[in-house]
Short mmCIF file of C-alpha atoms and ligand atoms in Angstrom, two decimals:
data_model
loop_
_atom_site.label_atom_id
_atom_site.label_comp_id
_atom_site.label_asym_id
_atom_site.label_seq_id
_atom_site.Cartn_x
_atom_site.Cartn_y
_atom_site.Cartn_z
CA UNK W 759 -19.60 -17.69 -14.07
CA UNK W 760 -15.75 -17.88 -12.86
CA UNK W 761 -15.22 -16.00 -9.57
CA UNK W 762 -13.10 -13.34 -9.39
CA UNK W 763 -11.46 -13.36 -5.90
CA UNK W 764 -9.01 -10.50 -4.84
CA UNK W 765 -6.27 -11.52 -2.77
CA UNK W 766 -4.21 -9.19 -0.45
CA UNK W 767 -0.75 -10.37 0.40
CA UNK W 768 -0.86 -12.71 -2.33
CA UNK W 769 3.00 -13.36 -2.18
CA UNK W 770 2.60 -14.14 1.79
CA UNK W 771 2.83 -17.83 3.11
CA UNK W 772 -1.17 -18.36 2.91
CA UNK W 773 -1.64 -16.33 0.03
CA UNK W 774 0.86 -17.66 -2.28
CA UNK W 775 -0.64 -21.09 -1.64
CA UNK W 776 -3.83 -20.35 -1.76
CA UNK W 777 -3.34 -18.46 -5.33
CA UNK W 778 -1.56 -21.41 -6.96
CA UNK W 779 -3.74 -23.69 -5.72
CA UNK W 780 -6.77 -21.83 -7.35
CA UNK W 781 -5.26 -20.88 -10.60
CA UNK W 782 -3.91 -24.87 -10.73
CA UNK W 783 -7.69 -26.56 -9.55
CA UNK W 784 -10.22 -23.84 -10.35
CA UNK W 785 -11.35 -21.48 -12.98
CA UNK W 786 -11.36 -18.90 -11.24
CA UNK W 787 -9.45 -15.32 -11.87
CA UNK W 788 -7.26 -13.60 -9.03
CA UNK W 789 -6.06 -10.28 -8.42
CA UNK W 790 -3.77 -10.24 -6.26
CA UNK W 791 -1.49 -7.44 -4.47
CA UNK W 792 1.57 -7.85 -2.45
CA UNK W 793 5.12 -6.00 -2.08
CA UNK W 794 6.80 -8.62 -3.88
CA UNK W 795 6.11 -11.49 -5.75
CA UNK W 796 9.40 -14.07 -4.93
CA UNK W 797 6.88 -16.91 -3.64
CA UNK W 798 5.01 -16.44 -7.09
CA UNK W 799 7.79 -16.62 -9.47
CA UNK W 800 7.35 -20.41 -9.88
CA UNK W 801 3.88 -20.00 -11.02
CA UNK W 802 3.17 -20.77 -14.60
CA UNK W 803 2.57 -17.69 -16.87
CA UNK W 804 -1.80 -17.62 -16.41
CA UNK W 805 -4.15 -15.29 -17.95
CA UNK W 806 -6.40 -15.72 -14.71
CA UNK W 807 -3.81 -14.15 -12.55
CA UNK W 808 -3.26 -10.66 -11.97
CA UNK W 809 -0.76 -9.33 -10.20
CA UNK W 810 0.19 -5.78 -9.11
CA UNK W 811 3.29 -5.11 -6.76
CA UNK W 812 2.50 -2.70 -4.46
CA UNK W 813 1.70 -1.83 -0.56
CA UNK W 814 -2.02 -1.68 0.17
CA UNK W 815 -1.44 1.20 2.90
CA UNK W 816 -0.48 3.21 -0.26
CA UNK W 817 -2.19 1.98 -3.36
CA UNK W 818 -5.43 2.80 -1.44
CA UNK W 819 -7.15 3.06 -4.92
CA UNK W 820 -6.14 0.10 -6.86
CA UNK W 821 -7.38 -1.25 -3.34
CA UNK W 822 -11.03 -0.09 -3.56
CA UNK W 823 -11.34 -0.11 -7.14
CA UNK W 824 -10.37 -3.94 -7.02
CA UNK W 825 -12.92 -4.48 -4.30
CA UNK W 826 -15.68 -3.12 -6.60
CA UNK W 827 -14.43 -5.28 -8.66
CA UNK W 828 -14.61 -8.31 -7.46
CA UNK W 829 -17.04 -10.79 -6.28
CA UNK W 830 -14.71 -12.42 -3.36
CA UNK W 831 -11.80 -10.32 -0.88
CA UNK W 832 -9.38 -12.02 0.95
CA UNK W 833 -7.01 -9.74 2.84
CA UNK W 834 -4.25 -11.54 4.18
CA UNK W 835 -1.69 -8.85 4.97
CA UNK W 836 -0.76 -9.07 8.60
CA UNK W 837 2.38 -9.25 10.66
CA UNK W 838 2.37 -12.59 12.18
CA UNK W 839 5.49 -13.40 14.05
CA UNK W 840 5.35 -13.30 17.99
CA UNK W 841 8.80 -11.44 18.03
CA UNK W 842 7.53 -8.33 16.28
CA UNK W 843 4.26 -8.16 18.30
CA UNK W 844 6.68 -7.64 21.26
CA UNK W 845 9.14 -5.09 19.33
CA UNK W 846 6.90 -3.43 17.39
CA UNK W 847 3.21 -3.69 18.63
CA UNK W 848 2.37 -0.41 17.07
CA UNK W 849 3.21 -1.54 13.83
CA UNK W 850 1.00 -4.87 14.24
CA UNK W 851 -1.88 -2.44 15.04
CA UNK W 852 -1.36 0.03 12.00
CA UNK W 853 -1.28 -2.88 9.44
CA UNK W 854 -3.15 -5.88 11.17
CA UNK W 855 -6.02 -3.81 12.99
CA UNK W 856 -5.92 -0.27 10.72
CA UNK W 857 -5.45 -1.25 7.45
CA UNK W 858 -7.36 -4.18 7.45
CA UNK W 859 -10.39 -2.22 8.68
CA UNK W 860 -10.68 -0.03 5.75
CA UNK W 861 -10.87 -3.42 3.31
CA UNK W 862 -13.29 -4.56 5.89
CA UNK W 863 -15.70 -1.33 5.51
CA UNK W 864 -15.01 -1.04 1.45
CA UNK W 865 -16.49 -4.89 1.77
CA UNK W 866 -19.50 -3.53 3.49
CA UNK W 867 -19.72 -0.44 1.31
CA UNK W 868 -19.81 -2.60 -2.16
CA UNK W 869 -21.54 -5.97 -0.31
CA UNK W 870 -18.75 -8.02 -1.66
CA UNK W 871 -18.03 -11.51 0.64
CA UNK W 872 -15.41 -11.15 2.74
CA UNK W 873 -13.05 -14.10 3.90
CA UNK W 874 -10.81 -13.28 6.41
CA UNK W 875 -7.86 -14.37 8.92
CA UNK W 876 -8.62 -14.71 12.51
CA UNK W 877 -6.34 -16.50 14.25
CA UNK W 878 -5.44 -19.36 16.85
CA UNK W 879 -3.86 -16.49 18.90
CA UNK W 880 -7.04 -15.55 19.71
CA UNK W 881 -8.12 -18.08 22.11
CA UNK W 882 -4.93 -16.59 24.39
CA UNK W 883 -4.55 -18.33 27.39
CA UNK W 884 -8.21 -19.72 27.22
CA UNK W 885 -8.63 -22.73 29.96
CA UNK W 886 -10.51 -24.97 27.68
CA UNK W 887 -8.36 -27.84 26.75
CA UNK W 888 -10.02 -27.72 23.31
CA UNK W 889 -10.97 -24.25 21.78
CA UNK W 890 -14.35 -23.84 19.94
CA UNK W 891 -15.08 -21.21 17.91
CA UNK W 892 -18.54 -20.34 19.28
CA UNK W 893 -18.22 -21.48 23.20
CA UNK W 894 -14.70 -20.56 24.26
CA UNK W 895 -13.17 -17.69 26.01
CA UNK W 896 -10.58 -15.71 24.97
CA UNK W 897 -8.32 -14.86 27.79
CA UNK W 898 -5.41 -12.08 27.86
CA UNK W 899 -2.39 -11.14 30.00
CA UNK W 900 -2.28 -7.38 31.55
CA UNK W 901 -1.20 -4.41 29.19
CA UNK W 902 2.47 -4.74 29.34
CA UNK W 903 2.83 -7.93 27.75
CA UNK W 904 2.83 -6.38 24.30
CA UNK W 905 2.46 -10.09 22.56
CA UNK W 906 -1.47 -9.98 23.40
CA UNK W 907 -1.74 -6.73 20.92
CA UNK W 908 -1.97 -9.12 17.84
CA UNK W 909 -4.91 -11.34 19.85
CA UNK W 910 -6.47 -8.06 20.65
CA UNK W 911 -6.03 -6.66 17.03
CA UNK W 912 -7.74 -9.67 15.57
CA UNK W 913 -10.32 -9.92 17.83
CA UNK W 914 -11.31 -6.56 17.90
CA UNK W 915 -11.66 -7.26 14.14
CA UNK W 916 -13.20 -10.24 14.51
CA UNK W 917 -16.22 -8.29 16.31
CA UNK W 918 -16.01 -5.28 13.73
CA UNK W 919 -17.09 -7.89 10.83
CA UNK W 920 -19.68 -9.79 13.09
CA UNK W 921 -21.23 -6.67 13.86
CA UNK W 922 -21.12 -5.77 10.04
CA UNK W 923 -23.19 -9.10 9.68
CA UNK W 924 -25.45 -8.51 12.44
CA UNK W 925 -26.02 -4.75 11.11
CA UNK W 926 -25.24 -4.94 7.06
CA UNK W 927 -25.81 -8.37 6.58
CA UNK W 928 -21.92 -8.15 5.43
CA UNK W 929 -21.69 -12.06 3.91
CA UNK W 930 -18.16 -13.32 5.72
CA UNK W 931 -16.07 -15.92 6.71
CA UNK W 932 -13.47 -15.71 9.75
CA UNK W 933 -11.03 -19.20 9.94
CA UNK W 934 -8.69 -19.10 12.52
CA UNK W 935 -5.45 -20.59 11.07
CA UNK W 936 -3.90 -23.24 13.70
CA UNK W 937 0.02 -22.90 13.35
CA UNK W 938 0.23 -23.82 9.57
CA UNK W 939 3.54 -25.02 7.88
CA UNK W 940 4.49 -25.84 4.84
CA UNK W 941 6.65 -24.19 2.10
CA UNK W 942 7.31 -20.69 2.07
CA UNK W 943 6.39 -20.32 5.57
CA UNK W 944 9.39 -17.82 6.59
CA UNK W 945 12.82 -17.31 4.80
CA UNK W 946 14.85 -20.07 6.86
CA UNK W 947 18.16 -18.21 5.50
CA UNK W 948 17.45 -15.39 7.49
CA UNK W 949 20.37 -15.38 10.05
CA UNK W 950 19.01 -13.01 12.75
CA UNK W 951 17.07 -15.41 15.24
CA UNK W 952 13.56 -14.68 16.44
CA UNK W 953 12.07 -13.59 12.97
CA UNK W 954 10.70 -16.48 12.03
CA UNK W 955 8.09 -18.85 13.25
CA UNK W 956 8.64 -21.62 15.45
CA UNK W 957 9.07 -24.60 12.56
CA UNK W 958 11.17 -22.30 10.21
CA UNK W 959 12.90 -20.91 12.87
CA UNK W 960 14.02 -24.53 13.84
CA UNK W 961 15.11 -25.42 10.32
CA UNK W 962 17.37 -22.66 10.38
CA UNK W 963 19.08 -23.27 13.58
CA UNK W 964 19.72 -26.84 12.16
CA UNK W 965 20.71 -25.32 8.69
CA UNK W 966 23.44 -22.89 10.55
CA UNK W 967 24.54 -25.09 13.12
CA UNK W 968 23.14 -23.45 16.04
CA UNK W 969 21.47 -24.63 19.08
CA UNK W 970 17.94 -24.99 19.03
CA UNK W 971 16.37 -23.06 22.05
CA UNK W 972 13.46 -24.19 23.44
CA UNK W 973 11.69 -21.55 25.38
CA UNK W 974 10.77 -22.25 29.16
CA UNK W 975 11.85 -26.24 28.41
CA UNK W 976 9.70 -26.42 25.18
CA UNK W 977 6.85 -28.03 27.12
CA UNK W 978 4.09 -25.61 25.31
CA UNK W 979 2.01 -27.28 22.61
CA UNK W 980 0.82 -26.19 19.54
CA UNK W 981 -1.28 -28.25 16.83
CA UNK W 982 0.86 -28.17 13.34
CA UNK W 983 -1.17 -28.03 10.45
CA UNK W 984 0.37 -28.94 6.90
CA UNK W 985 -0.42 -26.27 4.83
CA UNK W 986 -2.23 -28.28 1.63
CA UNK W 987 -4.63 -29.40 4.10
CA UNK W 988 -5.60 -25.53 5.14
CA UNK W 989 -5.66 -24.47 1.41
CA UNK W 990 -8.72 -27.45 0.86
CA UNK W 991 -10.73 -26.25 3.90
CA UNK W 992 -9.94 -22.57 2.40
CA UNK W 993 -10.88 -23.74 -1.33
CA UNK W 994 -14.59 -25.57 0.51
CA UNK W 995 -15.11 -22.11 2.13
CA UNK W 996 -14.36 -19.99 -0.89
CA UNK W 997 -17.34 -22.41 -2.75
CA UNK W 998 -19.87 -22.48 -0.38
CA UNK W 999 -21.56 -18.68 -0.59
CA UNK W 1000 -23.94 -18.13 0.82
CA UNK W 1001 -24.63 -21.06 2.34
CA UNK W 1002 -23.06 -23.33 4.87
CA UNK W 1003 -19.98 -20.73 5.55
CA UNK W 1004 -21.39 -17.47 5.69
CA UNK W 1005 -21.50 -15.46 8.72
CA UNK W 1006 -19.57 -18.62 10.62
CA UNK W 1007 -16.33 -19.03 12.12
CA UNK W 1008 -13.93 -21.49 11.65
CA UNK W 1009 -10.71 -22.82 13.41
CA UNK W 1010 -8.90 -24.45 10.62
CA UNK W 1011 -6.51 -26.92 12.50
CA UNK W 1012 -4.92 -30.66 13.03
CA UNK W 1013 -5.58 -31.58 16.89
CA UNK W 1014 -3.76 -35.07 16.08
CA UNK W 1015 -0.49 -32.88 15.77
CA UNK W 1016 -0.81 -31.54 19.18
CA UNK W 1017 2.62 -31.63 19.96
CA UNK W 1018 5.04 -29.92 22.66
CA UNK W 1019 7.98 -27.61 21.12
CA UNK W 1020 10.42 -29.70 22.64
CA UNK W 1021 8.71 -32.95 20.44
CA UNK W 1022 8.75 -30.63 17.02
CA UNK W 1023 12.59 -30.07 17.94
CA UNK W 1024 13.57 -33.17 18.18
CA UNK W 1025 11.28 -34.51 15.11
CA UNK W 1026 13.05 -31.63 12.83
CA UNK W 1027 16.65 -32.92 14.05
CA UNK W 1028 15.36 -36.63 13.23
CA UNK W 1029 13.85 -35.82 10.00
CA UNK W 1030 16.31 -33.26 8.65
CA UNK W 1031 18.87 -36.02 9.35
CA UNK W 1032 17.10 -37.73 6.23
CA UNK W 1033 18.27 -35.05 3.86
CA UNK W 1034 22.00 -35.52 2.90
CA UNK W 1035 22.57 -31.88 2.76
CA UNK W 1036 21.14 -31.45 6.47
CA UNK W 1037 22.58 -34.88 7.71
CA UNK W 1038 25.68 -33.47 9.13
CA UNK W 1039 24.51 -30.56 10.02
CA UNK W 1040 20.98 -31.93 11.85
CA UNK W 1041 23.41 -34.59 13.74
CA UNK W 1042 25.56 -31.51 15.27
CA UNK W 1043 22.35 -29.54 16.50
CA UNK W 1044 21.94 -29.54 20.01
CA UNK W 1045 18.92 -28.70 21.79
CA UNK W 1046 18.94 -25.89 24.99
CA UNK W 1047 16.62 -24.41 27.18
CA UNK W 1048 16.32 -20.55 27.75
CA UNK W 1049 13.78 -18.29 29.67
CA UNK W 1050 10.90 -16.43 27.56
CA UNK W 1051 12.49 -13.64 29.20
CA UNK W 1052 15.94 -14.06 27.45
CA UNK W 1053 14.11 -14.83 24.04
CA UNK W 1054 11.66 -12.46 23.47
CA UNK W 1055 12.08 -9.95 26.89
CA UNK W 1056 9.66 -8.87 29.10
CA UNK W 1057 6.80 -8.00 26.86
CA UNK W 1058 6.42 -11.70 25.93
CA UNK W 1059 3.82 -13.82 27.70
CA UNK W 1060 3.37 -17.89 26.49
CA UNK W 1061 0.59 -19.55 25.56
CA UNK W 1062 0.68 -23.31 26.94
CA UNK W 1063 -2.23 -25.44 25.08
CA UNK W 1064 -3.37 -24.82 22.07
CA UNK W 1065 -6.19 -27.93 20.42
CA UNK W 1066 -8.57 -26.09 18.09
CA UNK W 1067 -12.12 -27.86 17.84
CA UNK W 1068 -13.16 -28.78 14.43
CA UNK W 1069 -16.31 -30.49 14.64
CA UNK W 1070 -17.52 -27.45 12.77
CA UNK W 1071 -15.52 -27.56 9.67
CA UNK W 1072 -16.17 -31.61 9.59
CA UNK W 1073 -19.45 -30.73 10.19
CA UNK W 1074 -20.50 -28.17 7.50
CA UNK W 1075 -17.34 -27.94 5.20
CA UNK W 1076 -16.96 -32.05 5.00
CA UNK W 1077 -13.49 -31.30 5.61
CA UNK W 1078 -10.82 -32.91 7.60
CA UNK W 1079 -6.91 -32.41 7.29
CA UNK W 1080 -5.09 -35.75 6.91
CA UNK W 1081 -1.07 -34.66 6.91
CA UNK W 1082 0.56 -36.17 9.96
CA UNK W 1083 3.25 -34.27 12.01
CA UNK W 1084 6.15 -36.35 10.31
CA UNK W 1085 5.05 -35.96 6.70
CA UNK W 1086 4.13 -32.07 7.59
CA UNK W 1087 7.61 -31.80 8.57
CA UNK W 1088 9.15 -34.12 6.21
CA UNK W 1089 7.89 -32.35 2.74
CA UNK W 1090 8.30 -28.82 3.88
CA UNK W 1091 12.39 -29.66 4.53
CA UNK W 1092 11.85 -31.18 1.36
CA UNK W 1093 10.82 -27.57 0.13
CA UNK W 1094 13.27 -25.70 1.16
CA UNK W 1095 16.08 -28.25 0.57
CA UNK W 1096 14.73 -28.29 -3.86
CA UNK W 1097 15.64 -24.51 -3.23
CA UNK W 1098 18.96 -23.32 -5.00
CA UNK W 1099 20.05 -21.09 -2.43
CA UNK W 1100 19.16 -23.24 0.71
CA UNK W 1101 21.02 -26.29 -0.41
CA UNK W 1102 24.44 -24.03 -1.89
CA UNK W 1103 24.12 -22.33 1.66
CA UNK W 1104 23.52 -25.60 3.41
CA UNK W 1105 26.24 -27.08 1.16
CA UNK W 1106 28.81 -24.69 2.22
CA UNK W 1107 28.28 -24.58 5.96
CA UNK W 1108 29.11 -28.44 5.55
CA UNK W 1109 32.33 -28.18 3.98
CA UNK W 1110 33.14 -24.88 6.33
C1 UGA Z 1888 1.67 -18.02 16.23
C2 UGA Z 1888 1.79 -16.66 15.61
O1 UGA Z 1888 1.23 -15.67 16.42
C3 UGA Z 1888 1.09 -16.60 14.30
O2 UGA Z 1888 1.86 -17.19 13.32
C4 UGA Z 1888 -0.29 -17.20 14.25
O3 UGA Z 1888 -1.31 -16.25 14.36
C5 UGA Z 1888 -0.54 -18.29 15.23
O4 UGA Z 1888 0.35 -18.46 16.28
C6 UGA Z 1888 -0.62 -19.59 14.48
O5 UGA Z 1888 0.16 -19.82 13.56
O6 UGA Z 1888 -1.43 -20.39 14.88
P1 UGA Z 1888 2.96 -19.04 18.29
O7 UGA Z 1888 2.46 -20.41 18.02
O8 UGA Z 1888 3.17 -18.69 19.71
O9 UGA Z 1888 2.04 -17.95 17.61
O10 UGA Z 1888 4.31 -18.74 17.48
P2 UGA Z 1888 5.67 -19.48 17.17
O11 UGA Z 1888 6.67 -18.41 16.91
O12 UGA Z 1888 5.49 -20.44 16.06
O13 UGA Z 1888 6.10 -20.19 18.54
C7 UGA Z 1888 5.53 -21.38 19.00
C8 UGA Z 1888 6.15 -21.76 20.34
O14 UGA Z 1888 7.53 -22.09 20.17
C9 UGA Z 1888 6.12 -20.66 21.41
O15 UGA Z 1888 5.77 -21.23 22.63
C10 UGA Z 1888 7.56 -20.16 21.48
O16 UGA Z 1888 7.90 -19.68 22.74
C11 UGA Z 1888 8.34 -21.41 21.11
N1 UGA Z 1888 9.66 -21.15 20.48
C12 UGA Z 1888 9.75 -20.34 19.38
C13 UGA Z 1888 10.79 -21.77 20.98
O17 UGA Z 1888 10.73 -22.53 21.99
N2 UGA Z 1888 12.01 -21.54 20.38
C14 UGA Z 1888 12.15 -20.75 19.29
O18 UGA Z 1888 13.29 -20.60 18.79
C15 UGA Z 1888 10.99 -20.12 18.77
#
């Protein structure tokens, strides 16, 4: 029998992966929500997909009916940019924490299997120089630094749905989602700096000519994970009910592309360089340093290390990503370059 799997935020980075990977390598059916559908358009007309635009903090029914509905939920709606946990923490609550906790309990209500999105930000400032999912602890700054709301959201969550197991026997997955890129990550055309992601954000200073900054010296690492490889350890978990990935955790992550900011700067200049469109542009970028303070303001705390363990997923999944830092960065340039507006934009910032 084909799954039917309901996707929330199926237009988002993850989701509109994950959706045209299934309706490309399964046979399974998806119905899928989002407020827009601009990463989808590409998709080929499919009779498995089902899409509905809407906002799942108001099309509460269509919500729970689709639940009932279906055999598999993945909600994937969340605000997850550092510079809006700091602006607007109550907003990362109200959609991350709140409205995720209703799909959570209509799961539990109509025992449907529930995949969802922890995250690498959970781990915080956690001393171990590798994070497991079972073993390591998740360490916070104090109240005012507003960034730790998102952490806090999504682990408050994370304990909501264990308990739900522990209690319901509510069948679930949590993967914690190590700094993915790839295409459609953020809109790299968006002038105003600080609302993307660190990658994206990076590609668009090189695409407008403007120095890269590299917070506190760029030293911080973070392990880059190429998105195709997250979709296949997504796609393993989605298969296995029942069995090898229910009621587990899983960091989904590349420790070999543990790499400081500073490193991923210069890589994007070197590889962008590559791209005629970017050449000119990548060769003028200049790299400085500014204070976290200056970036994101005083809300804003860093997190320094960040290796996930994956012994489990290699373990019990048979999975193991195998995209290297260059190629990661290397095809999802090549992304947005093959898109119309990018290149005209990038095109006439070169003869300006
Ligand atoms: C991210 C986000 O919270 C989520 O996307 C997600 O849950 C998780 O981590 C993940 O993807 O694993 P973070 O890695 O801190 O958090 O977010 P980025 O905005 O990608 O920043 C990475 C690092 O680059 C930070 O240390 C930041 O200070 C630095 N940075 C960012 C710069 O040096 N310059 C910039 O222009 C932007």
């Amino acid at each position: 029998m084909s799954l039917k799997i309901m996707i929330l935020g199926a237009n988002g980075f993850i989701g509109s992966a994950l959706t045209s990977a299934i309706l490309r390598d399964r046979d399974w059916e998806v119905y899928g929500i989002d407020l827009s559908d601009n990463k989808l358009g590409s998709l080929p007309k499919n009779d498995r997909f089902h899409f509905v635009e809407g906002d799942i903090t108001i099309n509460k029914e269509w919500v729970e009916y689709h639940v009932k509905k279906c055999d598999v939920v993945v909600p994937l709606v969340a605000i997850a940019n550092p510079a809006q946990y700091v602006t607007h923490p109550l907003r990362v609550f109200e959609l991350d924490f709140e409205a995720n906790l209703s799909i959570v309990r209509h799961c539990v209500k109509y025992g449907k299997r529930l995949i969802f999105p922890s995250t690498s930000e959970i781990y915080g400032m956690s001393p171990d120089a590798v994070l497991d999912e079972e073993t390591s602890p998740l360490v916070y700054g104090p109240i005012e630094k507003q960034r730790w709301i998102y952490a806090a959201s999504k682990q408050l969550l994370d304990r909501v749905i264990y308990a739900y197991g522990v209690r319901d026997n509510l069948d679930y997955t949590l993967f914690r989602p190590f700094n993915f890129i790839g295409p459609n990550l953020d809109n790299v055309e968006e002038p105003k700096e600080g609302s993307s992601r660190v990658f994206t954000q990076f590609l668009s200073n090189v695409l407008y000519r403007r120095p890269i900054k590299l917070v506190d010296g760029g030293r911080q690492k973070r392990s880059f994970t190429y998105i195709d490889d997250a979709i296949e350890c997504l796609l393993t978990i989605l298969e296995n009910a029942n069995s090898r990935a229910s009621r587990r955790i899983f960091n989904i992550g590349n420790p070999a592309n543990c790499v400081s900011i500073r490193d991923l700067a210069e890589r994007t200049i070197r590889i962008a360089q590559e791209f005629p469109v970017l050449r000119e542009s990548a060769l003028a970028t200049h790299i400085v340093e500014v204070t976290a303070g200056e970036y994101y303001g005083k809300y804003y705390q860093d997190i320094q290390m960040r290796v996930p363990a994956i012994a489990a997923a290699e373990r019990d999944l048979g999975w193991r990503p195998s995209t290297d830092m260059d190629t990661a960065i290397r095809r999802t340039i090549e992304f947005y370059v093959k898109q119309e507006n990018f290149s005209a934009r990038a095109a006439a910032l070169a003869g300006g």
